[in-house]
Short mmCIF file of C-alpha atoms in Angstrom, two decimals:
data_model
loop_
_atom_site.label_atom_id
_atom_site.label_comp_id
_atom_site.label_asym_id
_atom_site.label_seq_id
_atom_site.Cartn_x
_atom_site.Cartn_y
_atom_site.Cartn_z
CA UNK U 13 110.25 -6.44 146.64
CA UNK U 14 110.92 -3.80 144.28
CA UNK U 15 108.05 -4.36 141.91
CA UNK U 16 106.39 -1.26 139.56
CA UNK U 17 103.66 -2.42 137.77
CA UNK U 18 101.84 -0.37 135.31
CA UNK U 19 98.64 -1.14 133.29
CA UNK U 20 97.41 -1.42 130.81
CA UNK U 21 100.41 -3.25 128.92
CA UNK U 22 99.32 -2.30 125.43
CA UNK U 23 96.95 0.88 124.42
CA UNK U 24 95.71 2.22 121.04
CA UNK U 25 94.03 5.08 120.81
CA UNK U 26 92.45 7.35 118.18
CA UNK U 27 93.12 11.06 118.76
CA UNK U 28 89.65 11.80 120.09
CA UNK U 29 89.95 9.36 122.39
CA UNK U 30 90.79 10.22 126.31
CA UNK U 31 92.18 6.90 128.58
CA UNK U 32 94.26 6.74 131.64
CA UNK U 33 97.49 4.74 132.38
CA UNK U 34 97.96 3.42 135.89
CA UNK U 35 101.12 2.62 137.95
CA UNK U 36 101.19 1.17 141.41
CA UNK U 37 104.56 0.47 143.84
CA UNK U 38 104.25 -0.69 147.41
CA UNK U 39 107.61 -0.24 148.57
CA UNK U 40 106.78 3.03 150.94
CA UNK U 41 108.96 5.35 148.37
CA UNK U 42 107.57 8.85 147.82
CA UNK U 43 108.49 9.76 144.93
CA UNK U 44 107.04 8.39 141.52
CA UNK U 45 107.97 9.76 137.75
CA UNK U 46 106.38 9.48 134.37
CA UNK U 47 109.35 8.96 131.27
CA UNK U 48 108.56 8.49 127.90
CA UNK U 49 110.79 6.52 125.75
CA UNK U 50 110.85 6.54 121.94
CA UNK U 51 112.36 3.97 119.85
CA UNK U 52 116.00 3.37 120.52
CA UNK U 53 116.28 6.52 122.81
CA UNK U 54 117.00 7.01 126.75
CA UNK U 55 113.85 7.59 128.80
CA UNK U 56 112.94 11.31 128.91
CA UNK U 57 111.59 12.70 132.78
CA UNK U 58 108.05 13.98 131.89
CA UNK U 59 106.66 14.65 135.48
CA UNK U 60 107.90 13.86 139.04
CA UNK U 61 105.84 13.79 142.21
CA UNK U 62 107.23 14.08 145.74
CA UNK U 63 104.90 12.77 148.62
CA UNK U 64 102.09 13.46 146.71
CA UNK U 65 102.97 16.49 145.18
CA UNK U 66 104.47 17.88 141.79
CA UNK U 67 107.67 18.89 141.94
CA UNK U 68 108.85 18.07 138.44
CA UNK U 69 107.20 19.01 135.42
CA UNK U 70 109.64 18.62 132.15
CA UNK U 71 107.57 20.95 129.94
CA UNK U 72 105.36 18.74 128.86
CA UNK U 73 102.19 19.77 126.58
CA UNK U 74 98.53 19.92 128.63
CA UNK U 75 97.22 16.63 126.70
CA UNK U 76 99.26 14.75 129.05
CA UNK U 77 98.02 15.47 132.83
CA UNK U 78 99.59 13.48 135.88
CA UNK U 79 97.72 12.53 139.11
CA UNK U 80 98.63 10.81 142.27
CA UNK U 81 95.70 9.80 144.13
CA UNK U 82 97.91 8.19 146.81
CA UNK U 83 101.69 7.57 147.98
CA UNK U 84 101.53 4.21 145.49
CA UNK U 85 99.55 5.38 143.41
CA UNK U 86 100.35 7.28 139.62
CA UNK U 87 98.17 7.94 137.05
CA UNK U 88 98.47 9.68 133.49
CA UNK U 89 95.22 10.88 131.91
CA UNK U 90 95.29 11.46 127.97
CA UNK U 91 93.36 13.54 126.10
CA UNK U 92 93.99 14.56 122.15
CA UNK U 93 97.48 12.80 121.85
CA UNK U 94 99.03 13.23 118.72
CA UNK U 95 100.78 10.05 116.32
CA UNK U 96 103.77 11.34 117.61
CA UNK U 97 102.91 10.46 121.08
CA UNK U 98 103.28 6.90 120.71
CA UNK U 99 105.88 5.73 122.79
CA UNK U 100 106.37 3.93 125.54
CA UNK U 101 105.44 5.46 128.95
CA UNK U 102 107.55 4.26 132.30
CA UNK U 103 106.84 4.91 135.62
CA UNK U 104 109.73 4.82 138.06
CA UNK U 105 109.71 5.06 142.09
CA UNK U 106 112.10 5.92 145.04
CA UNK U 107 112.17 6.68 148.38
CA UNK U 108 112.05 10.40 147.95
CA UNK U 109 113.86 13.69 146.62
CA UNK U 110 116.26 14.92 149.01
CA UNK U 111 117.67 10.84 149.80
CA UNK U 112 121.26 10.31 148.98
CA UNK U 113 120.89 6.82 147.71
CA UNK U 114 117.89 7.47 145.88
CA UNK U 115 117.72 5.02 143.60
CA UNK U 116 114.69 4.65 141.21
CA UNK U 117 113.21 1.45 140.15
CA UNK U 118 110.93 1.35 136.81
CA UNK U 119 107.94 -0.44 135.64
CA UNK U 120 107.73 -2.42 132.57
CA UNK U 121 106.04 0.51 130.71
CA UNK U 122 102.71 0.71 128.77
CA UNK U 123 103.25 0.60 124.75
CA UNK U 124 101.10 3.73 123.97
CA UNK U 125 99.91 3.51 119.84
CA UNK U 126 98.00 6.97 118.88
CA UNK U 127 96.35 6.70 115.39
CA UNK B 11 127.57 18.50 124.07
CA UNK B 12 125.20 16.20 125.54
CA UNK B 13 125.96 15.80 129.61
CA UNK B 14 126.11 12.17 128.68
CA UNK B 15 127.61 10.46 126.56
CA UNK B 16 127.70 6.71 125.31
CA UNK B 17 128.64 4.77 122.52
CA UNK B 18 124.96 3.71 120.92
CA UNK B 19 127.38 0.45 119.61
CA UNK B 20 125.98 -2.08 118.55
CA UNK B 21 128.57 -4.27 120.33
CA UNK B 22 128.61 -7.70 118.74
CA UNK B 23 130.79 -10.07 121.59
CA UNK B 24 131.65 -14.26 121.53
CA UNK B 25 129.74 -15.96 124.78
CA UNK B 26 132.34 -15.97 127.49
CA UNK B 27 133.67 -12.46 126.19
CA UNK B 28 134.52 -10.00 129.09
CA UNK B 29 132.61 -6.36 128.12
CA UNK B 30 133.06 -3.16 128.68
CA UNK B 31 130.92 -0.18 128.77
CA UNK B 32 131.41 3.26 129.01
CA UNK B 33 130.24 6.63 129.48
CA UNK B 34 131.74 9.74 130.01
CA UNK B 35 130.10 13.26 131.43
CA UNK B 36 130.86 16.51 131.73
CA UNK B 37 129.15 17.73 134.70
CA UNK B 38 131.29 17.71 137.62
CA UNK B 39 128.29 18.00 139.50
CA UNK B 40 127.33 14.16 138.89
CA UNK B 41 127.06 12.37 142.25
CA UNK B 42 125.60 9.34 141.70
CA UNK B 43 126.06 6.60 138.76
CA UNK B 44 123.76 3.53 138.16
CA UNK B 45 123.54 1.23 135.41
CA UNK B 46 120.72 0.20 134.20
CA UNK B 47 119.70 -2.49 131.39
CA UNK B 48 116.40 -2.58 129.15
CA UNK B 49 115.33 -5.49 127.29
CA UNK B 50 113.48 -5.35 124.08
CA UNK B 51 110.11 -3.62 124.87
CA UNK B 52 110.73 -3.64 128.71
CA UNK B 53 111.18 -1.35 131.40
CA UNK B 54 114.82 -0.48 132.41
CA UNK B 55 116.37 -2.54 135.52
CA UNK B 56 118.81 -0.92 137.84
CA UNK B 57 122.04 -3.39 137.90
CA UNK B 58 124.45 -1.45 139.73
CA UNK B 59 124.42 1.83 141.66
CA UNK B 60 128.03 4.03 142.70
CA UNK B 61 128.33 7.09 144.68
CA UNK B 62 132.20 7.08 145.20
CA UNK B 63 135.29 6.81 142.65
CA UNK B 64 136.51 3.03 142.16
CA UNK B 65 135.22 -0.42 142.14
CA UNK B 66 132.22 -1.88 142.80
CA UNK B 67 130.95 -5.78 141.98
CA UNK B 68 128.45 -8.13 141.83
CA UNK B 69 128.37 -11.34 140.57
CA UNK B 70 129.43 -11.09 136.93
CA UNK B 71 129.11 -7.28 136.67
CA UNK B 72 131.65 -4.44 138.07
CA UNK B 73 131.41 -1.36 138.13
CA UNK B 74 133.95 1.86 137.70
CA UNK B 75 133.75 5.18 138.37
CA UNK B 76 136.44 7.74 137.70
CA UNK B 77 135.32 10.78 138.93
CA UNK B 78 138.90 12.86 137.66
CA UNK B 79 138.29 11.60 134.54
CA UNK B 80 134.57 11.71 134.26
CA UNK B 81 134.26 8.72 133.18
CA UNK B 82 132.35 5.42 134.03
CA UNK B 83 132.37 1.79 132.92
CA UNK B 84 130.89 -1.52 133.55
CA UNK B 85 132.61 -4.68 132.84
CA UNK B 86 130.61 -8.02 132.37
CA UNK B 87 132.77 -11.10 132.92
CA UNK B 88 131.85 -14.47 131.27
CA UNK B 89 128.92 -12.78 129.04
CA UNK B 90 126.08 -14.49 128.68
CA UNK B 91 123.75 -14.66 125.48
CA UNK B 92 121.10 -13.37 127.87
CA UNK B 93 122.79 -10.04 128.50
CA UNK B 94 122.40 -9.03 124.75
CA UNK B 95 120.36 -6.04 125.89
CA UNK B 96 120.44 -2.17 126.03
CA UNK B 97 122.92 -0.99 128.78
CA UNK B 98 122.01 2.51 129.78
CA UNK B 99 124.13 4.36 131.61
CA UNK B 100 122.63 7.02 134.41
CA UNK B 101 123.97 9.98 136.36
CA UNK B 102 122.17 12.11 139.18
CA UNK B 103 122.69 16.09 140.04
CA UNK B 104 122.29 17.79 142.62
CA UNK B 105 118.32 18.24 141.47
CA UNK B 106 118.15 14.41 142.06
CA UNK B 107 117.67 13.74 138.31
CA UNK B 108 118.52 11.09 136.59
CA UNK B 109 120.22 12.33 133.27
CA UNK B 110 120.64 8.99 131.20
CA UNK B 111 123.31 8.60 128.01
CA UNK B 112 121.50 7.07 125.06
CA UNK B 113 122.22 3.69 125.86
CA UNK B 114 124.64 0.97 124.16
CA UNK B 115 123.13 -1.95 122.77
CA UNK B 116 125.20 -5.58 123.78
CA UNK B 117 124.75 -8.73 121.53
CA UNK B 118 126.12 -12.29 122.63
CA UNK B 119 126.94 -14.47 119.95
CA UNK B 120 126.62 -18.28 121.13
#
């Protein structure tokens, strides 16, 4: 099984507004990312955790805050996103930093619409 | 330069066609190679993963790598109207990134 799921599929949200998006894997990897992908464009690393950790943080501006309750668990909490936030947000998995076949394996992404 | 690079096509192909894609780096660093392909609105899904120079395959698809050249490809034999998709290309350092080219989209005519 190399399933990622991610929840919701769809979101719209005002600016004001402040929602979560969820990803789960239960393949024992231990290390999970956040991309975002605009329109026609490669996925671009946003955060990566490492057994539970951060390791990886691309920059990205406070509004956007990752979390990892758990080994298969990922969250991304969003607070005063901007229009040009709307994207679509992956979540990948793999077994962990540091593994030479470290693969990852994505989720089908949550279509994120700011207004 | 970008440390990727790959034709954003499109690449418009007869069913039965053989294809080829390609992407060529510039960081000799680059260990790994996958291929990965993204449907309309979906999440990317790792088809083929290298570590080594030369040929890998599976089922329809092969894989290339050229590490003198810096240069990768995957072929497609007897395409398929259900490939038409976005082939993205992906290489990983020594950080364990994955630094992706911007992806090549494949139509199959029937």
């Amino acid at each position: 099984d190399t399933e990622v799921t991610q929840t919701p599929k769809h979101l719209v949200m005002g600016m004001t507004n402040k929602k979560s998006l969820k990803c789960e894997q239960h393949m024992g990897h231990r290390a999970m990312y956040w991309y975002k992908q605009k329109a026609k464009k490669p996925p671009e690393l946003m955060f990566v955790y490492s057994y539970e950790k951060l390791s990886i943080n691309e920059s990205v501006p406070s509004r956007f805050s990752p979390e990892c309750p758990n080994s298969s668990l990922l969250n991304l909490h969003l607070h005063a996103l901007q229009p040009e936030d709307s994207a679509l947000y992956l979540c990948a998995s793999s077994q962990g930093e540091g593994v030479s076949t470290d693969t990852q394996y994505f989720g089908p992404g949550t279509r994120l619409t700011v207004l | 330069q970008k440390e990727v690079e790959q034709d954003p096509g499109p690449l418009s192909v007869p069913e039965g066609a053989i294809v080829s894609l390609n992407c060529t780096y510039s960081n000799s660093a680059f260990q790994y190679f996958m291929w990965y392909r993204q449907y309309s609105r979906k999440g990317p899904e790792l088809l083929m993963y290298t570590y080594s120079s030369g040929n890998k395959e599976d089922g329809r698809f092969t894989a290339q790598v050229d590490k003198s050249s810096k240069y990768i490809s995957l072929f497609i034999r007897d395409s398929q109207p259900s490939d038409s998709a976005t082939y993205l290309c992906a290489m990983m350092d020594s950080s364990y990134k994955l630094i992706f080219g911007s992806g090549t989209r494949l139509l199959v005519r029937p």
